Amino acid sequence: LSSGILNFAYAAMAFFMARTYYYFYIQQHWNIAAAALVCIFLIGPGLGIVLWAVLFRYLSKSATLVKVVGTVGVSVTIPAVTVLLYGNPPIISAPGLVPAPAPSYRVLGVGITLDQIIVLACVVAILVVGGAILNFTRVGLVVRAIVDSPALASTMGVNPSVVEAGVSAVTAFIAGLVGIMIAPIIGLNSQYYTVLIASAFAAVLLAGLTRVGRAVVFSL
């Protein structure tokens, strides 16, 4: 909620980035590193900034119902735009961040693939790095100040628009990373991502909308 909006469009954004990655890696025959870097670090944050500039910056001051309806509308629109851009061919298996077939290992008698290990490692990294930034740095203090009181933050010389655009870029980066990582696990279908955001929202509610670590525990 560091953006001030409970965004139901993250699943659609994740699907768009996973499909874009598939387009570059499989259909255009880019290597994994190039496709991942362009999608996660360029297109993902760019999408976040565009959505903020076109819609989210206006929603931040709206009523909660308007915010929800607006982000749900985006979640419906993005998959349709994705189909227009890339078509809708049958995709049997989606690539991850390692070449297929992904290596698998046995941990305490349970089979786990390298794709799944990367997912767990990124969850830990996001929790640790994100928590440290939000709680122990000036950047985190500014972000929390913008959410609590944009007017008061402005009097301290902070530009709320710049901070909000930056937060939107970072959250879109995370959505893109998540979309690409989980595609080999859940499949490259927008409906699966929609179900995923419903499950994630349930975990967030159980965590009281503020405890990220608790939300991860509930989601697991």
Short mmCIF file of C-alpha atoms in Angstrom, two decimals:
data_model
loop_
_atom_site.label_atom_id
_atom_site.label_comp_id
_atom_site.label_asym_id
_atom_site.label_seq_id
_atom_site.Cartn_x
_atom_site.Cartn_y
_atom_site.Cartn_z
CA LEU A 1 0.00 0.00 0.00
CA SER A 2 3.01 2.33 -0.31
CA SER A 3 1.41 3.76 -3.45
CA GLY A 4 -1.78 4.65 -1.58
CA ILE A 5 -3.82 2.39 -3.87
CA LEU A 6 -4.87 -1.21 -3.33
CA ASN A 7 -4.06 -2.25 -6.88
CA PHE A 8 -6.00 -5.22 -8.29
CA ALA A 9 -4.22 -4.80 -11.64
CA TYR A 10 -0.91 -6.30 -10.48
CA ALA A 11 -1.87 -9.76 -11.71
CA ALA A 12 -2.69 -8.41 -15.17
CA MET A 13 0.60 -6.49 -15.21
CA ALA A 14 2.45 -9.66 -14.20
CA PHE A 15 0.73 -11.58 -17.00
CA PHE A 16 1.61 -8.88 -19.54
CA MET A 17 5.28 -8.99 -18.56
CA ALA A 18 5.38 -12.79 -18.64
CA ARG A 19 3.80 -12.79 -22.10
CA THR A 20 6.22 -10.10 -23.28
CA TYR A 21 9.11 -12.18 -21.96
CA TYR A 22 7.75 -15.20 -23.85
CA TYR A 23 7.55 -13.10 -27.01
CA PHE A 24 11.17 -11.97 -26.79
CA TYR A 25 12.67 -15.24 -25.57
CA ILE A 26 10.67 -17.84 -27.51
CA GLN A 27 9.22 -16.05 -30.50
CA GLN A 28 12.06 -13.61 -31.22
CA HIS A 29 14.80 -15.99 -30.01
CA TRP A 30 16.50 -13.59 -27.61
CA ASN A 31 18.68 -15.12 -24.92
CA ILE A 32 17.32 -15.36 -21.39
CA ALA A 33 19.44 -12.57 -19.94
CA ALA A 34 18.53 -10.01 -22.62
CA ALA A 35 14.81 -10.83 -22.54
CA ALA A 36 14.69 -10.75 -18.74
CA LEU A 37 16.63 -7.49 -18.42
CA VAL A 38 14.52 -5.67 -21.00
CA CYS A 39 11.21 -6.93 -19.58
CA ILE A 40 11.93 -6.62 -15.87
CA PHE A 41 14.10 -3.51 -15.75
CA LEU A 42 12.81 -1.47 -18.70
CA ILE A 43 9.32 -2.41 -19.87
CA GLY A 44 7.99 -3.25 -16.39
CA PRO A 45 8.90 0.05 -14.70
CA GLY A 46 7.92 1.89 -17.90
CA LEU A 47 4.48 0.33 -17.75
CA GLY A 48 4.17 1.36 -14.11
CA ILE A 49 5.05 4.98 -14.88
CA VAL A 50 2.64 5.10 -17.83
CA LEU A 51 -0.23 3.71 -15.74
CA TRP A 52 0.57 6.21 -12.99
CA ALA A 53 0.66 9.13 -15.42
CA VAL A 54 -2.55 8.11 -17.20
CA LEU A 55 -4.65 6.85 -14.29
CA PHE A 56 -3.17 6.10 -10.89
CA ARG A 57 -2.15 9.64 -9.99
CA TYR A 58 -5.77 10.70 -10.37
CA LEU A 59 -7.04 7.70 -8.39
CA SER A 60 -4.83 8.37 -5.37
CA LYS A 61 -7.14 11.16 -4.19
CA SER A 62 -10.37 9.34 -5.04
CA ALA A 63 -12.73 7.37 -2.82
CA THR A 64 -11.81 3.77 -2.04
CA LEU A 65 -14.57 2.39 -4.26
CA VAL A 66 -13.33 4.44 -7.21
CA LYS A 67 -9.79 3.18 -6.66
CA VAL A 68 -10.96 -0.44 -6.60
CA VAL A 69 -13.13 -0.09 -9.71
CA GLY A 70 -10.36 1.75 -11.55
CA THR A 71 -7.72 -0.90 -10.89
CA VAL A 72 -10.17 -3.71 -11.67
CA GLY A 73 -10.82 -1.98 -14.99
CA VAL A 74 -7.09 -1.96 -15.70
CA SER A 75 -6.90 -5.66 -14.78
CA VAL A 76 -9.53 -6.41 -17.42
CA THR A 77 -7.97 -4.17 -20.07
CA ILE A 78 -4.34 -5.29 -19.93
CA PRO A 79 -4.93 -8.98 -20.89
CA ALA A 80 -7.06 -7.84 -23.84
CA VAL A 81 -4.31 -5.46 -24.97
CA THR A 82 -1.79 -8.29 -24.54
CA VAL A 83 -3.79 -10.49 -26.91
CA LEU A 84 -3.97 -7.66 -29.45
CA LEU A 85 -0.20 -7.21 -29.30
CA TYR A 86 0.96 -10.82 -29.28
CA GLY A 87 -2.01 -12.86 -30.47
CA ASN A 88 -3.44 -15.79 -28.58
CA PRO A 89 -1.54 -18.91 -29.69
CA PRO A 90 -1.72 -22.03 -27.50
CA ILE A 91 1.24 -21.99 -25.09
CA ILE A 92 2.00 -25.43 -23.74
CA SER A 93 4.79 -24.46 -21.36
CA ALA A 94 6.05 -21.05 -20.26
CA PRO A 95 9.76 -20.31 -19.87
CA GLY A 96 11.25 -19.14 -16.61
CA LEU A 97 14.56 -17.54 -15.75
CA VAL A 98 16.48 -20.77 -16.35
CA PRO A 99 16.64 -22.86 -19.54
CA ALA A 100 14.04 -25.61 -19.83
CA PRO A 101 13.90 -28.22 -18.52
CA ALA A 102 14.66 -26.56 -15.20
CA PRO A 103 17.00 -28.58 -12.96
CA SER A 104 15.23 -30.23 -10.03
CA TYR A 105 16.47 -31.15 -6.58
CA ARG A 106 15.32 -33.12 -3.54
CA VAL A 107 15.04 -31.14 -0.31
CA LEU A 108 13.92 -33.12 2.75
CA GLY A 109 12.34 -35.63 0.41
CA VAL A 110 10.40 -33.00 -1.56
CA GLY A 111 11.08 -32.30 -5.21
CA ILE A 112 11.75 -28.63 -6.04
CA THR A 113 12.82 -27.05 -9.32
CA LEU A 114 15.35 -24.29 -9.80
CA ASP A 115 12.49 -22.00 -10.90
CA GLN A 116 10.82 -22.53 -7.53
CA ILE A 117 14.08 -21.93 -5.68
CA ILE A 118 14.47 -18.61 -7.53
CA VAL A 119 10.92 -17.65 -6.50
CA LEU A 120 11.61 -18.34 -2.82
CA ALA A 121 14.96 -16.54 -2.96
CA CYS A 122 13.34 -13.47 -4.51
CA VAL A 123 10.58 -13.47 -1.88
CA VAL A 124 13.21 -13.38 0.86
CA ALA A 125 15.22 -10.70 -0.98
CA ILE A 126 12.17 -8.48 -1.52
CA LEU A 127 11.14 -8.81 2.12
CA VAL A 128 14.60 -8.02 3.46
CA VAL A 129 15.58 -5.27 1.03
CA GLY A 130 12.10 -3.73 0.80
CA GLY A 131 11.65 -3.78 4.57
CA ALA A 132 15.06 -2.21 5.14
CA ILE A 133 14.41 0.57 2.62
CA LEU A 134 10.95 1.42 3.94
CA ASN A 135 11.91 1.35 7.61
CA PHE A 136 15.54 2.50 7.80
CA THR A 137 16.23 4.88 4.89
CA ARG A 138 15.23 8.42 3.97
CA VAL A 139 13.59 7.07 0.81
CA GLY A 140 11.33 4.85 2.92
CA LEU A 141 10.54 7.73 5.25
CA VAL A 142 9.55 9.91 2.29
CA VAL A 143 7.34 7.18 0.81
CA ARG A 144 5.54 6.65 4.11
CA ALA A 145 5.14 10.39 4.54
CA ILE A 146 3.53 10.71 1.10
CA VAL A 147 1.03 7.98 1.94
CA ASP A 148 0.16 9.50 5.32
CA SER A 149 0.02 13.16 4.27
CA PRO A 150 1.07 14.36 0.79
CA ALA A 151 0.37 17.98 1.75
CA LEU A 152 2.63 17.83 4.80
CA ALA A 153 5.36 16.08 2.81
CA SER A 154 5.19 18.84 0.20
CA THR A 155 5.91 21.48 2.85
CA MET A 156 9.15 19.59 3.60
CA GLY A 157 10.34 20.02 0.01
CA VAL A 158 9.24 16.59 -1.23
CA ASN A 159 7.58 16.31 -4.64
CA PRO A 160 4.71 13.83 -4.17
CA SER A 161 4.37 13.23 -7.93
CA VAL A 162 7.99 12.11 -8.28
CA VAL A 163 7.71 9.77 -5.30
CA GLU A 164 4.41 8.29 -6.50
CA ALA A 165 5.83 7.72 -10.01
CA GLY A 166 8.89 6.05 -8.50
CA VAL A 167 6.77 3.79 -6.30
CA SER A 168 4.64 2.86 -9.32
CA ALA A 169 7.78 1.98 -11.30
CA VAL A 170 9.17 -0.18 -8.48
CA THR A 171 5.90 -2.03 -7.90
CA ALA A 172 5.57 -2.66 -11.64
CA PHE A 173 9.15 -3.98 -11.63
CA ILE A 174 8.19 -6.43 -8.89
CA ALA A 175 5.00 -7.41 -10.74
CA GLY A 176 7.02 -8.12 -13.87
CA LEU A 177 9.57 -10.17 -11.95
CA VAL A 178 6.82 -12.17 -10.26
CA GLY A 179 4.97 -12.72 -13.54
CA ILE A 180 8.01 -14.15 -15.27
CA MET A 181 9.07 -16.29 -12.31
CA ILE A 182 5.71 -17.95 -11.73
CA ALA A 183 4.77 -18.53 -15.37
CA PRO A 184 6.52 -21.97 -15.48
CA ILE A 185 4.65 -22.93 -12.29
CA ILE A 186 1.08 -21.78 -12.98
CA GLY A 187 1.12 -21.50 -16.78
CA LEU A 188 0.89 -18.51 -19.11
CA ASN A 189 -2.83 -17.85 -18.95
CA SER A 190 -4.39 -14.60 -17.75
CA GLN A 191 -7.12 -16.48 -15.86
CA TYR A 192 -4.52 -18.22 -13.69
CA TYR A 193 -3.04 -14.86 -12.77
CA THR A 194 -6.48 -13.54 -11.87
CA VAL A 195 -6.99 -16.45 -9.47
CA LEU A 196 -3.54 -15.72 -8.05
CA ILE A 197 -4.40 -12.10 -7.21
CA ALA A 198 -7.58 -13.27 -5.47
CA SER A 199 -5.50 -15.60 -3.28
CA ALA A 200 -2.93 -12.88 -2.66
CA PHE A 201 -5.65 -10.42 -1.65
CA ALA A 202 -6.98 -12.93 0.89
CA ALA A 203 -3.49 -13.23 2.40
CA VAL A 204 -3.10 -9.45 2.51
CA LEU A 205 -6.45 -9.09 4.31
CA LEU A 206 -5.45 -11.69 6.88
CA ALA A 207 -2.25 -9.73 7.43
CA GLY A 208 -4.21 -6.56 8.13
CA LEU A 209 -3.07 -4.82 4.93
CA THR A 210 0.18 -3.69 6.56
CA ARG A 211 2.28 -6.71 7.58
CA VAL A 212 4.14 -7.92 4.50
CA GLY A 213 5.93 -10.78 6.24
CA ARG A 214 2.69 -12.00 7.77
CA ALA A 215 1.02 -11.87 4.33
CA VAL A 216 3.78 -14.10 2.94
CA VAL A 217 3.27 -16.61 5.74
CA PHE A 218 -0.51 -16.70 5.14
CA SER A 219 -0.01 -17.06 1.38
CA LEU A 220 2.33 -20.03 1.90
#
